[in-house]
Amino acid sequence: MNILLTNDDGYGAPGLEALAAALREEGHHTFVVAPERERSAMGHAITLHKPLHVIQHHEQAWAVSGTPVDCVKLAMHALVPCKVDLVVSGINRGANLGTDVYYSGTVSAAIEGLLQGVSAMAFSLVAEEQFEYEDAAWLAAWLVGAASRHDMGPRTLLNVNVPSLPRHQWRGVRVCELGVRHYQDVYDRRLDPRGRIYYWLGGAVAAADNPPGSDVEMVARGFVSVTPLRVDLTRPEDLERIAGWGLTLPSQVPGATHRAGES
Ligand code: MN
C-alpha cells in the first residue's frame, strides 16, 4: 500500500519514526510529510496567510512549516508522486480519547484524509511520562494489515488509542465508541516583563461520566481502543424538530435581500 504518514508532534518525533519503521518493515511504501515542529492541539487548522516552506529530508520524507492538516493536503496535491491508499497519523505522544478528537492535530490529519476521499487511521499512545512506542508501532502495522485485508472503504477513519503497557499485558482490542474527556481548564494568570497580564492554559484531566463501553474506559482497563469516526456532525434527529420552529423570515427584515416567505 501507498501510505501517507503524518503526525502533530513534528518531523523526527519518536512516535512517527517508530511507526514509519514498522510500516516499511511490512513492505508499505510510506511517505512521511510532517510538521517541522510540534503542532499538537491545532485541530483542523490550515495555513492561508503565509507561505508553506518544505524541506525534503529524503526521497520519501518532507517537513512542512504548517499544521498537520496542511501536511496532508500538501502531500496529496503537491509532494507525494503517487496515489495515496491510506493516511496514517501518529503515533501521538499522549491520548486522543473521547472529546480530545476535536482538538487533536493527530486525529484532524486523519480526518483530512477522509475529506480527500482516502481512509485513515490515527494512533495515540496513552501515557504521561514514559513513552515506549515499539509495541504501539507493532500494533499499528498489524491493524493496517488487517484493514488492507478487509477493505476499509473510502470513508473510514479509525481512531486508535494504545494503553501504556507492554503488549503482553494488553487485555485485547475493543471496537468502541468515543467517550468524554473533561479538563480542569485552569488558566494561570501571569504578568509578562512589560507588566501586561497574560493567561496560560493548564489543568489535568477531570473526572467525567463515561459509559463502560467508551474508549476512555476501555483504555483505562488495559484494552486497545479502536473507534470508527465520521466527519458529518449533523444531528439527524434534530432536523425535523428545528424545522418545526417554522423559520420563515418575517416580511420586514432590515437590509434583507430575501423576499418574505423565501427560506
Ligand atoms: Mn501531539
mmCIF file of C-alpha atoms and ligand atoms in Angstrom:
data_model
loop_
_atom_site.group_PDB
_atom_site.id
_atom_site.type_symbol
_atom_site.label_atom_id
_atom_site.label_comp_id
_atom_site.label_asym_id
_atom_site.label_seq_id
_atom_site.Cartn_x
_atom_site.Cartn_y
_atom_site.Cartn_z
ATOM 1 C CA MET A 1 0.000 0.000 0.000
ATOM 2 C CA ASN A 2 0.987 3.616 -0.514
ATOM 3 C CA ILE A 3 0.735 5.212 2.902
ATOM 4 C CA LEU A 4 0.929 8.895 3.783
ATOM 5 C CA LEU A 5 2.236 9.165 7.319
ATOM 6 C CA THR A 6 1.986 12.355 9.336
ATOM 7 C CA ASN A 7 1.636 13.487 12.951
ATOM 8 C CA ASP A 8 1.299 16.579 15.111
ATOM 9 C CA ASP A 9 4.356 16.090 17.316
ATOM 10 C CA GLY A 10 6.623 17.090 14.482
ATOM 11 C CA TYR A 11 9.039 15.625 11.978
ATOM 12 C CA GLY A 12 11.528 13.345 13.707
ATOM 13 C CA ALA A 13 9.281 12.668 16.720
ATOM 14 C CA PRO A 14 9.989 9.176 18.087
ATOM 15 C CA GLY A 15 6.370 8.025 17.659
ATOM 16 C CA LEU A 16 6.468 8.902 13.960
ATOM 17 C CA GLU A 17 9.865 7.278 13.467
ATOM 18 C CA ALA A 18 8.754 4.057 15.141
ATOM 19 C CA LEU A 19 5.597 3.921 13.037
ATOM 20 C CA ALA A 20 7.423 4.659 9.772
ATOM 21 C CA ALA A 21 9.869 1.847 10.517
ATOM 22 C CA ALA A 22 7.076 -0.617 11.357
ATOM 23 C CA LEU A 23 5.085 0.228 8.205
ATOM 24 C CA ARG A 24 8.149 -0.024 5.960
ATOM 25 C CA GLU A 25 9.036 -3.346 7.536
ATOM 26 C CA GLU A 26 5.626 -4.610 6.390
ATOM 27 C CA GLY A 27 6.512 -3.550 2.858
ATOM 28 C CA HIS A 28 4.304 -0.455 2.608
ATOM 29 C CA HIS A 29 5.503 2.495 0.552
ATOM 30 C CA THR A 30 5.491 5.032 3.341
ATOM 31 C CA PHE A 31 5.697 8.728 2.547
ATOM 32 C CA VAL A 32 6.313 10.954 5.562
ATOM 33 C CA VAL A 33 5.010 14.526 5.420
ATOM 34 C CA ALA A 34 5.020 16.044 8.896
ATOM 35 C CA PRO A 35 5.095 19.471 10.562
ATOM 36 C CA GLU A 36 8.631 20.809 11.009
ATOM 37 C CA ARG A 37 7.906 21.404 14.708
ATOM 38 C CA GLU A 38 5.317 20.319 17.222
ATOM 39 C CA ARG A 39 1.790 21.370 16.255
ATOM 40 C CA SER A 40 -0.287 19.470 18.822
ATOM 41 C CA ALA A 41 -3.828 20.706 19.590
ATOM 42 C CA MET A 42 -4.086 22.551 16.268
ATOM 43 C CA GLY A 43 -7.321 20.776 15.430
ATOM 44 C CA HIS A 44 -8.226 21.187 11.764
ATOM 45 C CA ALA A 45 -6.352 24.469 11.251
ATOM 46 C CA ILE A 46 -4.851 25.268 7.871
ATOM 47 C CA THR A 47 -2.407 27.964 6.790
ATOM 48 C CA LEU A 48 -3.801 30.571 4.405
ATOM 49 C CA HIS A 49 -1.966 33.814 5.041
ATOM 50 C CA LYS A 50 1.673 32.818 4.906
ATOM 51 C CA PRO A 51 3.772 30.502 2.767
ATOM 52 C CA LEU A 52 4.331 26.842 3.464
ATOM 53 C CA HIS A 53 8.025 26.023 3.375
ATOM 54 C CA VAL A 54 9.095 22.456 2.765
ATOM 55 C CA ILE A 55 12.356 20.702 3.490
ATOM 56 C CA GLN A 56 12.807 17.372 1.742
ATOM 57 C CA HIS A 57 14.849 15.140 4.023
ATOM 58 C CA HIS A 58 14.999 12.189 1.695
ATOM 59 C CA GLU A 59 13.158 10.708 -1.262
ATOM 60 C CA GLN A 60 10.031 9.890 0.729
ATOM 61 C CA ALA A 61 10.153 12.370 3.621
ATOM 62 C CA TRP A 62 9.341 16.063 3.936
ATOM 63 C CA ALA A 63 8.984 18.523 6.815
ATOM 64 C CA VAL A 64 6.468 21.341 6.341
ATOM 65 C CA SER A 65 6.182 24.694 8.121
ATOM 66 C CA GLY A 66 2.428 24.185 8.576
ATOM 67 C CA THR A 67 -0.170 22.283 10.557
ATOM 68 C CA PRO A 68 -0.914 18.559 10.372
ATOM 69 C CA VAL A 69 -3.845 19.217 8.034
ATOM 70 C CA ASP A 70 -1.609 21.373 5.815
ATOM 71 C CA CYS A 71 0.742 18.401 5.619
ATOM 72 C CA VAL A 72 -1.965 16.032 4.376
ATOM 73 C CA LYS A 73 -3.311 18.486 1.814
ATOM 74 C CA LEU A 74 0.120 19.458 0.526
ATOM 75 C CA ALA A 75 1.260 15.836 0.439
ATOM 76 C CA MET A 76 -1.697 14.715 -1.620
ATOM 77 C CA HIS A 77 -1.718 17.645 -4.024
ATOM 78 C CA ALA A 78 1.952 18.512 -4.412
ATOM 79 C CA LEU A 79 4.515 16.225 -2.809
ATOM 80 C CA VAL A 80 3.634 12.532 -2.955
ATOM 81 C CA PRO A 81 4.167 11.323 -6.531
ATOM 82 C CA CYS A 82 1.553 8.532 -6.462
ATOM 83 C CA LYS A 83 -2.000 7.850 -5.326
ATOM 84 C CA VAL A 84 -2.253 7.545 -1.544
ATOM 85 C CA ASP A 85 -4.209 4.475 -0.356
ATOM 86 C CA LEU A 86 -4.257 5.257 3.356
ATOM 87 C CA VAL A 87 -3.471 8.237 5.583
ATOM 88 C CA VAL A 88 -1.880 7.271 8.899
ATOM 89 C CA SER A 89 -1.314 9.776 11.695
ATOM 90 C CA GLY A 90 0.813 9.282 14.798
ATOM 91 C CA ILE A 91 1.876 7.713 16.937
ATOM 92 C CA ASN A 92 0.868 10.647 19.092
ATOM 93 C CA ARG A 93 2.629 11.402 22.344
ATOM 94 C CA GLY A 94 -0.403 11.095 24.621
ATOM 95 C CA ALA A 95 -4.060 10.135 24.463
ATOM 96 C CA ASN A 96 -6.623 11.199 21.882
ATOM 97 C CA LEU A 97 -9.652 9.760 23.608
ATOM 98 C CA GLY A 98 -13.280 10.850 23.551
ATOM 99 C CA THR A 99 -13.737 14.586 23.066
ATOM 100 C CA ASP A 100 -9.970 15.042 22.586
ATOM 101 C CA VAL A 101 -10.571 14.323 18.911
ATOM 102 C CA TYR A 102 -11.993 17.833 18.394
ATOM 103 C CA TYR A 103 -8.701 19.467 19.385
ATOM 104 C CA SER A 104 -6.259 16.848 18.200
ATOM 105 C CA GLY A 105 -3.943 17.603 15.305
ATOM 106 C CA THR A 106 -3.267 13.872 15.061
ATOM 107 C CA VAL A 107 -6.919 12.999 14.514
ATOM 108 C CA SER A 108 -7.567 16.055 12.334
ATOM 109 C CA ALA A 109 -4.830 14.965 9.936
ATOM 110 C CA ALA A 110 -6.617 11.631 9.616
ATOM 111 C CA ILE A 111 -9.956 13.411 9.130
ATOM 112 C CA GLU A 112 -8.370 15.390 6.301
ATOM 113 C CA GLY A 113 -7.580 12.065 4.669
ATOM 114 C CA LEU A 114 -11.308 11.303 4.709
ATOM 115 C CA LEU A 115 -12.135 14.723 3.282
ATOM 116 C CA GLN A 116 -9.722 13.940 0.456
ATOM 117 C CA GLY A 117 -11.529 10.638 -0.144
ATOM 118 C CA VAL A 118 -8.910 8.364 1.440
ATOM 119 C CA SER A 119 -9.479 6.212 4.506
ATOM 120 C CA ALA A 120 -7.323 6.903 7.502
ATOM 121 C CA MET A 121 -6.092 5.807 10.905
ATOM 122 C CA ALA A 122 -4.905 7.831 13.879
ATOM 123 C CA PHE A 123 -2.738 6.253 16.574
ATOM 124 C CA SER A 124 -2.043 7.599 20.046
ATOM 125 C CA LEU A 125 -0.091 6.237 22.981
ATOM 126 C CA VAL A 126 -1.919 6.830 26.259
ATOM 127 C CA ALA A 127 0.983 7.650 28.546
ATOM 128 C CA GLU A 128 2.114 10.619 30.561
ATOM 129 C CA GLU A 129 5.813 10.277 31.248
ATOM 130 C CA GLN A 130 7.343 7.153 29.796
ATOM 131 C CA PHE A 131 6.763 6.785 26.073
ATOM 132 C CA GLU A 132 7.770 3.455 24.575
ATOM 133 C CA TYR A 133 6.483 3.384 21.014
ATOM 134 C CA GLU A 134 7.689 -0.001 19.799
ATOM 135 C CA ASP A 135 4.641 -2.041 20.843
ATOM 136 C CA ALA A 136 2.181 0.614 19.635
ATOM 137 C CA ALA A 137 4.014 0.720 16.286
ATOM 138 C CA TRP A 138 3.775 -3.050 16.023
ATOM 139 C CA LEU A 139 0.026 -2.832 16.720
ATOM 140 C CA ALA A 140 -0.436 -0.045 14.181
ATOM 141 C CA ALA A 141 1.272 -2.039 11.428
ATOM 142 C CA TRP A 142 -0.831 -5.069 12.363
ATOM 143 C CA LEU A 143 -4.060 -3.029 12.147
ATOM 144 C CA VAL A 144 -3.035 -1.541 8.811
ATOM 145 C CA GLY A 145 -2.554 -5.104 7.576
ATOM 146 C CA ALA A 146 -5.999 -6.115 8.885
ATOM 147 C CA ALA A 147 -7.570 -3.093 7.211
ATOM 148 C CA SER A 148 -5.971 -3.885 3.865
ATOM 149 C CA ARG A 149 -7.273 -7.476 4.036
ATOM 150 C CA HIS A 150 -10.817 -6.370 4.948
ATOM 151 C CA ASP A 151 -11.061 -3.366 2.590
ATOM 152 C CA MET A 152 -11.656 -0.361 4.821
ATOM 153 C CA GLY A 153 -13.639 1.525 2.216
ATOM 154 C CA PRO A 154 -13.072 5.146 1.217
ATOM 155 C CA ARG A 155 -14.795 6.848 4.136
ATOM 156 C CA THR A 156 -13.498 5.008 7.178
ATOM 157 C CA LEU A 157 -11.426 6.572 9.905
ATOM 158 C CA LEU A 158 -10.195 4.510 12.822
ATOM 159 C CA ASN A 159 -9.083 6.345 15.943
ATOM 160 C CA VAL A 160 -6.832 4.029 17.909
ATOM 161 C CA ASN A 161 -5.516 4.502 21.441
ATOM 162 C CA VAL A 162 -2.946 2.161 22.895
ATOM 163 C CA PRO A 163 -2.525 1.795 26.662
ATOM 164 C CA SER A 164 0.894 2.365 28.106
ATOM 165 C CA LEU A 165 1.562 -1.281 28.923
ATOM 166 C CA PRO A 166 3.895 -3.816 27.376
ATOM 167 C CA ARG A 167 1.930 -5.625 24.696
ATOM 168 C CA HIS A 168 1.784 -8.919 26.577
ATOM 169 C CA GLN A 169 -0.229 -7.053 29.227
ATOM 170 C CA TRP A 170 -2.836 -5.658 26.821
ATOM 171 C CA ARG A 171 -6.190 -7.265 27.543
ATOM 172 C CA GLY A 172 -7.252 -7.201 23.892
ATOM 173 C CA VAL A 173 -8.662 -4.869 21.250
ATOM 174 C CA ARG A 174 -12.108 -3.302 21.649
ATOM 175 C CA VAL A 175 -14.069 -1.599 18.874
ATOM 176 C CA CYS A 176 -15.919 1.028 20.867
ATOM 177 C CA GLU A 177 -17.481 4.482 20.869
ATOM 178 C CA LEU A 178 -15.930 7.797 21.851
ATOM 179 C CA GLY A 179 -16.247 8.763 25.473
ATOM 180 C CA VAL A 180 -15.885 12.126 27.177
ATOM 181 C CA ARG A 181 -12.706 13.781 28.418
ATOM 182 C CA HIS A 182 -13.121 16.878 30.539
ATOM 183 C CA TYR A 183 -10.184 19.020 31.559
ATOM 184 C CA GLN A 184 -9.963 21.310 34.539
ATOM 185 C CA ASP A 185 -9.199 24.234 32.172
ATOM 186 C CA VAL A 186 -7.099 26.137 34.644
ATOM 187 C CA TYR A 187 -5.998 29.494 33.231
ATOM 188 C CA ASP A 188 -2.891 30.590 35.046
ATOM 189 C CA ARG A 189 -2.907 34.411 35.228
ATOM 190 C CA ARG A 190 0.565 35.905 34.973
ATOM 191 C CA LEU A 191 2.408 39.125 34.210
ATOM 192 C CA ASP A 192 4.796 39.488 31.287
ATOM 193 C CA PRO A 193 8.042 41.550 31.630
ATOM 194 C CA ARG A 194 6.191 44.628 30.326
ATOM 195 C CA GLY A 195 3.554 44.388 33.013
ATOM 196 C CA ARG A 196 0.788 43.025 30.803
ATOM 197 C CA ILE A 197 -1.467 40.251 32.019
ATOM 198 C CA TYR A 198 -1.450 37.012 30.114
ATOM 199 C CA TYR A 199 -3.063 33.633 30.624
ATOM 200 C CA TRP A 200 -1.639 30.158 30.175
ATOM 201 C CA LEU A 201 -3.928 27.168 29.860
ATOM 202 C CA GLY A 202 -3.133 24.217 32.081
ATOM 203 C CA GLY A 203 -5.064 21.739 34.171
ATOM 204 C CA ALA A 204 -5.299 17.993 34.312
ATOM 205 C CA VAL A 205 -7.990 15.643 33.064
ATOM 206 C CA ALA A 206 -11.072 15.923 35.280
ATOM 207 C CA ALA A 207 -13.413 13.122 36.208
ATOM 208 C CA ALA A 208 -16.190 12.527 33.684
ATOM 209 C CA ASP A 209 -19.063 10.097 33.470
ATOM 210 C CA ASN A 210 -18.168 7.619 30.802
ATOM 211 C CA PRO A 211 -20.276 4.699 29.698
ATOM 212 C CA PRO A 212 -18.483 1.417 30.414
ATOM 213 C CA GLY A 213 -18.100 0.759 26.698
ATOM 214 C CA SER A 214 -16.346 4.020 25.810
ATOM 215 C CA ASP A 215 -12.777 4.333 24.577
ATOM 216 C CA VAL A 216 -11.835 6.187 27.765
ATOM 217 C CA GLU A 217 -12.983 3.258 29.897
ATOM 218 C CA MET A 218 -11.558 0.570 27.649
ATOM 219 C CA VAL A 219 -8.068 2.035 27.635
ATOM 220 C CA ALA A 220 -8.226 2.580 31.409
ATOM 221 C CA ARG A 221 -8.966 -1.152 31.700
ATOM 222 C CA GLY A 222 -5.958 -2.075 29.587
ATOM 223 C CA PHE A 223 -7.568 -2.597 26.183
ATOM 224 C CA VAL A 224 -6.526 -1.083 22.873
ATOM 225 C CA SER A 225 -9.482 1.049 21.718
ATOM 226 C CA VAL A 226 -10.488 1.267 18.057
ATOM 227 C CA THR A 227 -13.212 3.810 17.286
ATOM 228 C CA PRO A 228 -14.590 4.323 13.771
ATOM 229 C CA LEU A 229 -15.296 8.033 13.239
ATOM 230 C CA ARG A 230 -17.191 10.025 10.664
ATOM 231 C CA VAL A 231 -16.956 13.642 9.625
ATOM 232 C CA ASP A 232 -20.622 14.637 9.366
ATOM 233 C CA LEU A 233 -21.611 16.437 12.574
ATOM 234 C CA THR A 234 -25.280 16.760 11.604
ATOM 235 C CA ARG A 235 -27.759 15.582 14.236
ATOM 236 C CA PRO A 236 -30.389 13.954 12.023
ATOM 237 C CA GLU A 237 -32.814 13.590 14.925
ATOM 238 C CA ASP A 238 -32.932 17.384 15.258
ATOM 239 C CA LEU A 239 -33.572 18.235 11.609
ATOM 240 C CA GLU A 240 -37.318 17.862 11.867
ATOM 241 C CA ARG A 241 -37.597 19.384 15.330
ATOM 242 C CA ILE A 242 -35.739 22.571 14.367
ATOM 243 C CA ALA A 243 -37.572 22.740 11.029
ATOM 244 C CA GLY A 244 -40.706 22.645 13.177
ATOM 245 C CA TRP A 245 -39.819 26.102 14.534
ATOM 246 C CA GLY A 246 -41.173 27.407 11.207
ATOM 247 C CA LEU A 247 -38.178 29.602 10.447
ATOM 248 C CA THR A 248 -39.810 31.744 7.778
ATOM 249 C CA LEU A 249 -38.186 35.175 7.545
ATOM 250 C CA PRO A 250 -40.504 37.974 8.638
ATOM 251 C CA SER A 251 -41.593 40.331 5.858
ATOM 252 C CA GLN A 252 -39.638 43.266 7.352
ATOM 253 C CA VAL A 253 -36.031 42.135 7.687
ATOM 254 C CA PRO A 254 -33.640 45.086 7.965
ATOM 255 C CA GLY A 255 -31.351 45.082 4.929
ATOM 256 C CA ALA A 256 -32.692 41.756 3.707
ATOM 257 C CA THR A 257 -32.245 40.840 0.081
ATOM 258 C CA HIS A 258 -34.624 37.897 0.505
ATOM 259 C CA ARG A 259 -38.256 38.318 -0.255
ATOM 260 C CA ALA A 260 -40.660 37.440 2.515
ATOM 261 C CA GLY A 261 -41.524 33.774 2.569
ATOM 262 C CA GLU A 262 -38.246 32.684 0.991
ATOM 263 C CA SER A 263 -36.119 30.438 3.136
HETATM 264 MN MN MN B 1 0.712 15.515 19.734
#
